[in-house]
């Protein structure tokens, strides 16, 4: 009982420290965006200054708003950005508060505000039609993407290794201690999935040691049709684009 109470107290008061692993200032030379990619800045509704990378391509089929996971920053995803641009598609990779060059400290509410700010930057500032805008999220970024797509118009939703909720994730990490009740950061994508009214494309590796494959399937089952689920054989949590290779990007291109 004492162990349970102790774990519950840690989860309630310090849970965010175990949810987010931001790298605030990346070292040189990774501080710079890839060649031909623009570094952009915009503000969230609560006044936090946010950064991001915006790549555009002549003849692009669509614009992708791409959200990364809970660790690192956008510099870790430069290769993915380059491959998405080659589809060809325009891509905005925004940086959450507390990550990279963005101010503030991450929280569930804050990340939703950051996603809103990125959407407004594309739609209002850069005049991107929502009819060509696809929202894409990896892992925790998938939860951010689901929330945004449930509230803002877009053309489609793309998810990669995304979970149902943080409570379900807690059960996989601490199956013998029911601490889900004490988690404040919910990211309850399973509850928002029925609100999605656009096509959904999901990829999940069958060797994902972080987000269980079963959680990805369960989340997928909650979305209305049309929807498409692809298992990436041999892929873990962070290597789906590399293990999936050209077939992974071919599916995304076809979806666009």
XYZ file of C-alpha atoms in Angstrom:
256
model
C 0.000 0.000 0.000
C 2.831 2.400 0.823
C 4.521 1.664 -2.510
C 1.256 2.300 -4.358
C 0.673 5.606 -2.555
C 4.248 6.659 -3.229
C 4.024 5.874 -6.929
C 0.641 7.632 -7.180
C 2.049 10.788 -5.579
C 5.019 10.805 -7.979
C 2.730 10.271 -10.996
C 0.325 13.034 -9.927
C 2.878 15.722 -9.107
C 5.766 14.837 -11.412
C 4.069 12.906 -14.214
C 4.933 15.515 -16.826
C 8.631 14.924 -16.126
C 8.149 11.344 -17.289
C 5.970 12.307 -20.272
C 8.194 14.863 -21.996
C 11.888 14.598 -22.817
C 12.627 17.824 -24.692
C 15.945 18.852 -26.179
C 15.659 22.616 -25.991
C 18.725 23.845 -27.866
C 20.155 21.400 -30.426
C 23.928 21.486 -30.951
C 25.539 22.796 -34.115
C 25.413 22.016 -36.982
C 21.963 20.468 -36.450
C 20.666 23.859 -35.323
C 20.070 24.817 -38.954
C 17.213 23.415 -41.044
C 18.007 21.247 -44.080
C 18.967 23.060 -47.251
C 15.987 24.694 -48.922
C 13.861 24.559 -45.751
C 12.710 27.786 -44.110
C 12.916 28.356 -40.362
C 9.661 29.987 -39.216
C 8.353 31.489 -35.982
C 4.796 32.055 -34.760
C 2.968 32.473 -31.454
C 0.445 30.348 -29.601
C -2.813 31.772 -28.267
C -1.289 32.131 -24.779
C 1.693 34.061 -26.143
C 4.396 31.368 -26.296
C 6.873 31.915 -29.150
C 7.161 28.772 -31.261
C 9.580 27.718 -33.958
C 9.346 25.306 -36.860
C 10.676 24.178 -40.208
C 8.698 24.762 -43.397
C 9.645 23.055 -46.630
C 7.885 23.664 -49.946
C 8.191 21.945 -53.317
C 7.033 22.998 -56.788
C 4.125 20.847 -57.918
C 3.409 19.510 -54.421
C 0.275 17.407 -54.030
C -0.563 18.483 -50.494
C 0.599 20.237 -47.348
C 1.508 18.089 -44.330
C 1.432 19.429 -40.771
C 3.761 16.991 -38.965
C 4.019 16.523 -35.165
C 6.903 14.611 -33.582
C 6.983 12.462 -30.449
C 7.724 13.261 -26.806
C 11.527 13.315 -27.035
C 14.205 15.315 -28.836
C 13.172 18.028 -31.277
C 12.582 18.572 -34.992
C 16.289 18.269 -35.825
C 15.975 14.533 -35.132
C 13.471 14.258 -37.994
C 15.371 16.005 -40.782
C 15.545 12.793 -42.844
C 11.775 12.286 -42.583
C 11.212 15.894 -43.643
C 13.389 15.392 -46.731
C 11.557 12.191 -47.685
C 8.112 13.758 -47.259
C 9.134 16.713 -49.423
C 10.084 14.232 -52.153
C 6.497 12.866 -52.415
C 6.246 15.812 -53.379
C 4.470 17.625 -50.537
C 4.921 20.843 -48.600
C 5.710 20.120 -44.937
C 5.551 22.150 -41.722
C 7.270 20.618 -38.700
C 6.356 22.809 -35.732
C 8.273 22.654 -32.475
C 6.330 22.241 -29.228
C 6.816 24.631 -26.328
C 9.901 23.654 -24.360
C 11.510 21.950 -27.363
C 14.166 23.275 -29.743
C 13.925 27.044 -30.012
C 10.364 27.314 -28.677
C 9.689 28.953 -25.335
C 7.728 27.654 -22.369
C 7.416 24.154 -20.902
C 5.312 21.323 -22.396
C 1.903 20.267 -21.111
C -1.101 18.600 -22.696
C -3.053 21.851 -22.893
C 0.034 23.666 -24.146
C 0.711 21.187 -26.945
C -2.877 21.508 -28.143
C -2.441 25.296 -28.221
C 0.806 24.856 -30.161
C -0.948 22.644 -32.708
C -3.650 25.283 -33.119
C -0.975 27.928 -33.676
C 0.708 25.819 -36.362
C -2.644 25.230 -38.095
C -3.413 28.976 -38.045
C 0.071 29.766 -39.347
C -0.530 27.572 -42.398
C -4.182 28.401 -43.050
C -4.306 32.090 -42.099
C -0.745 33.329 -42.634
C 0.396 31.129 -45.531
C -3.091 30.751 -47.077
C -2.972 26.953 -47.333
C -6.459 25.622 -48.253
C -7.750 23.142 -45.687
C -8.777 20.935 -48.607
C -5.088 20.111 -49.189
C -3.972 20.026 -45.552
C -3.077 16.669 -43.956
C -2.364 16.390 -40.233
C 0.324 13.824 -39.360
C 1.585 12.695 -35.954
C 4.120 10.205 -34.639
C 3.636 8.641 -31.172
C 2.677 11.472 -28.776
C 2.440 13.688 -31.850
C -0.321 11.378 -33.031
C -2.374 12.297 -29.964
C -1.789 15.973 -30.779
C -2.794 15.311 -34.393
C -6.016 13.503 -33.415
C -7.033 16.358 -31.130
C -6.375 18.964 -33.816
C -8.168 17.003 -36.559
C -11.189 16.628 -34.288
C -11.442 20.423 -33.955
C -10.021 21.934 -37.136
C -10.830 21.229 -40.808
C -8.322 19.241 -42.828
C -8.241 16.751 -45.714
C -6.892 13.691 -43.895
C -5.205 12.325 -40.769
C -1.998 10.249 -40.779
C -0.826 8.435 -37.638
C 2.350 6.532 -36.860
C 2.817 4.372 -33.727
C 0.095 6.195 -31.794
C -1.571 5.091 -28.551
C -5.128 5.200 -27.206
C -4.501 7.242 -24.026
C -1.818 7.814 -21.411
C -3.875 5.814 -18.923
C -3.661 2.802 -21.211
C 0.059 3.407 -21.616
C 0.446 3.496 -17.820
C -1.165 0.082 -17.610
C 1.466 -1.322 -19.955
C 4.328 0.213 -17.935
C 2.922 -0.521 -14.441
C 0.415 -3.333 -14.960
C 0.311 -4.285 -11.250
C -0.258 -0.736 -9.961
C -3.471 1.039 -11.092
C -2.043 4.569 -11.246
C -4.048 5.716 -14.276
C -6.486 7.590 -12.045
C -3.684 9.916 -10.908
C -2.401 10.819 -14.384
C -3.227 14.415 -15.286
C -1.916 14.301 -18.871
C -4.644 12.208 -20.529
C -4.131 12.440 -24.311
C -7.328 10.429 -24.701
C -7.275 9.922 -28.471
C -9.616 6.933 -28.143
C -12.369 9.313 -26.980
C -11.791 11.781 -29.831
C -11.459 9.218 -32.623
C -15.232 8.998 -33.302
C -15.236 12.776 -33.966
C -12.870 12.486 -36.935
C -14.654 13.076 -40.239
C -11.762 12.682 -42.674
C -9.917 9.615 -44.017
C -7.343 8.099 -41.639
C -4.078 6.333 -42.512
C -2.245 4.465 -39.719
C 1.115 2.679 -39.621
C 2.352 0.623 -36.656
C 5.381 -1.630 -36.270
C 4.749 -5.160 -35.041
C 7.859 -4.957 -32.823
C 7.024 -1.644 -31.149
C 8.432 -1.885 -27.627
C 7.111 1.526 -26.562
C 3.511 1.698 -27.776
C 2.084 -1.831 -27.909
C 0.795 -2.882 -31.316
C -2.550 -3.761 -29.693
C -3.075 -0.146 -28.577
C -2.514 1.047 -32.128
C -5.089 -1.415 -33.443
C -7.562 -0.457 -30.723
C -7.264 3.240 -31.531
C -7.665 2.519 -35.238
C -10.872 0.571 -34.599
C -12.444 3.671 -33.013
C -12.134 5.830 -36.149
C -15.037 6.023 -38.617
C -14.459 4.873 -42.182
C -12.715 5.443 -44.549
C -9.588 4.291 -42.757
C -6.492 2.236 -43.572
C -4.162 0.336 -41.213
C -0.775 -0.996 -42.258
C 1.455 -3.239 -40.177
C 5.169 -2.622 -40.749
C 6.867 -6.004 -40.184
C 10.018 -5.826 -38.089
C 9.588 -2.137 -37.218
C 9.883 -0.796 -33.692
C 8.679 2.548 -32.398
C 10.998 5.082 -34.024
C 12.150 3.310 -37.182
C 8.914 2.789 -39.145
C 9.891 5.111 -42.044
C 13.283 3.423 -42.373
C 12.088 -0.172 -42.027
C 9.043 0.513 -44.208
C 11.241 2.198 -46.810
C 9.858 3.102 -50.216
C 6.611 1.180 -49.627
C 5.892 3.283 -46.527
C 6.226 6.515 -48.499
C 4.360 5.081 -51.479
C 1.335 4.487 -49.228
C 1.494 8.020 -47.886
C 1.768 9.419 -51.408
C -1.220 7.351 -52.535
C -3.197 8.540 -49.502
C -2.447 12.165 -50.340
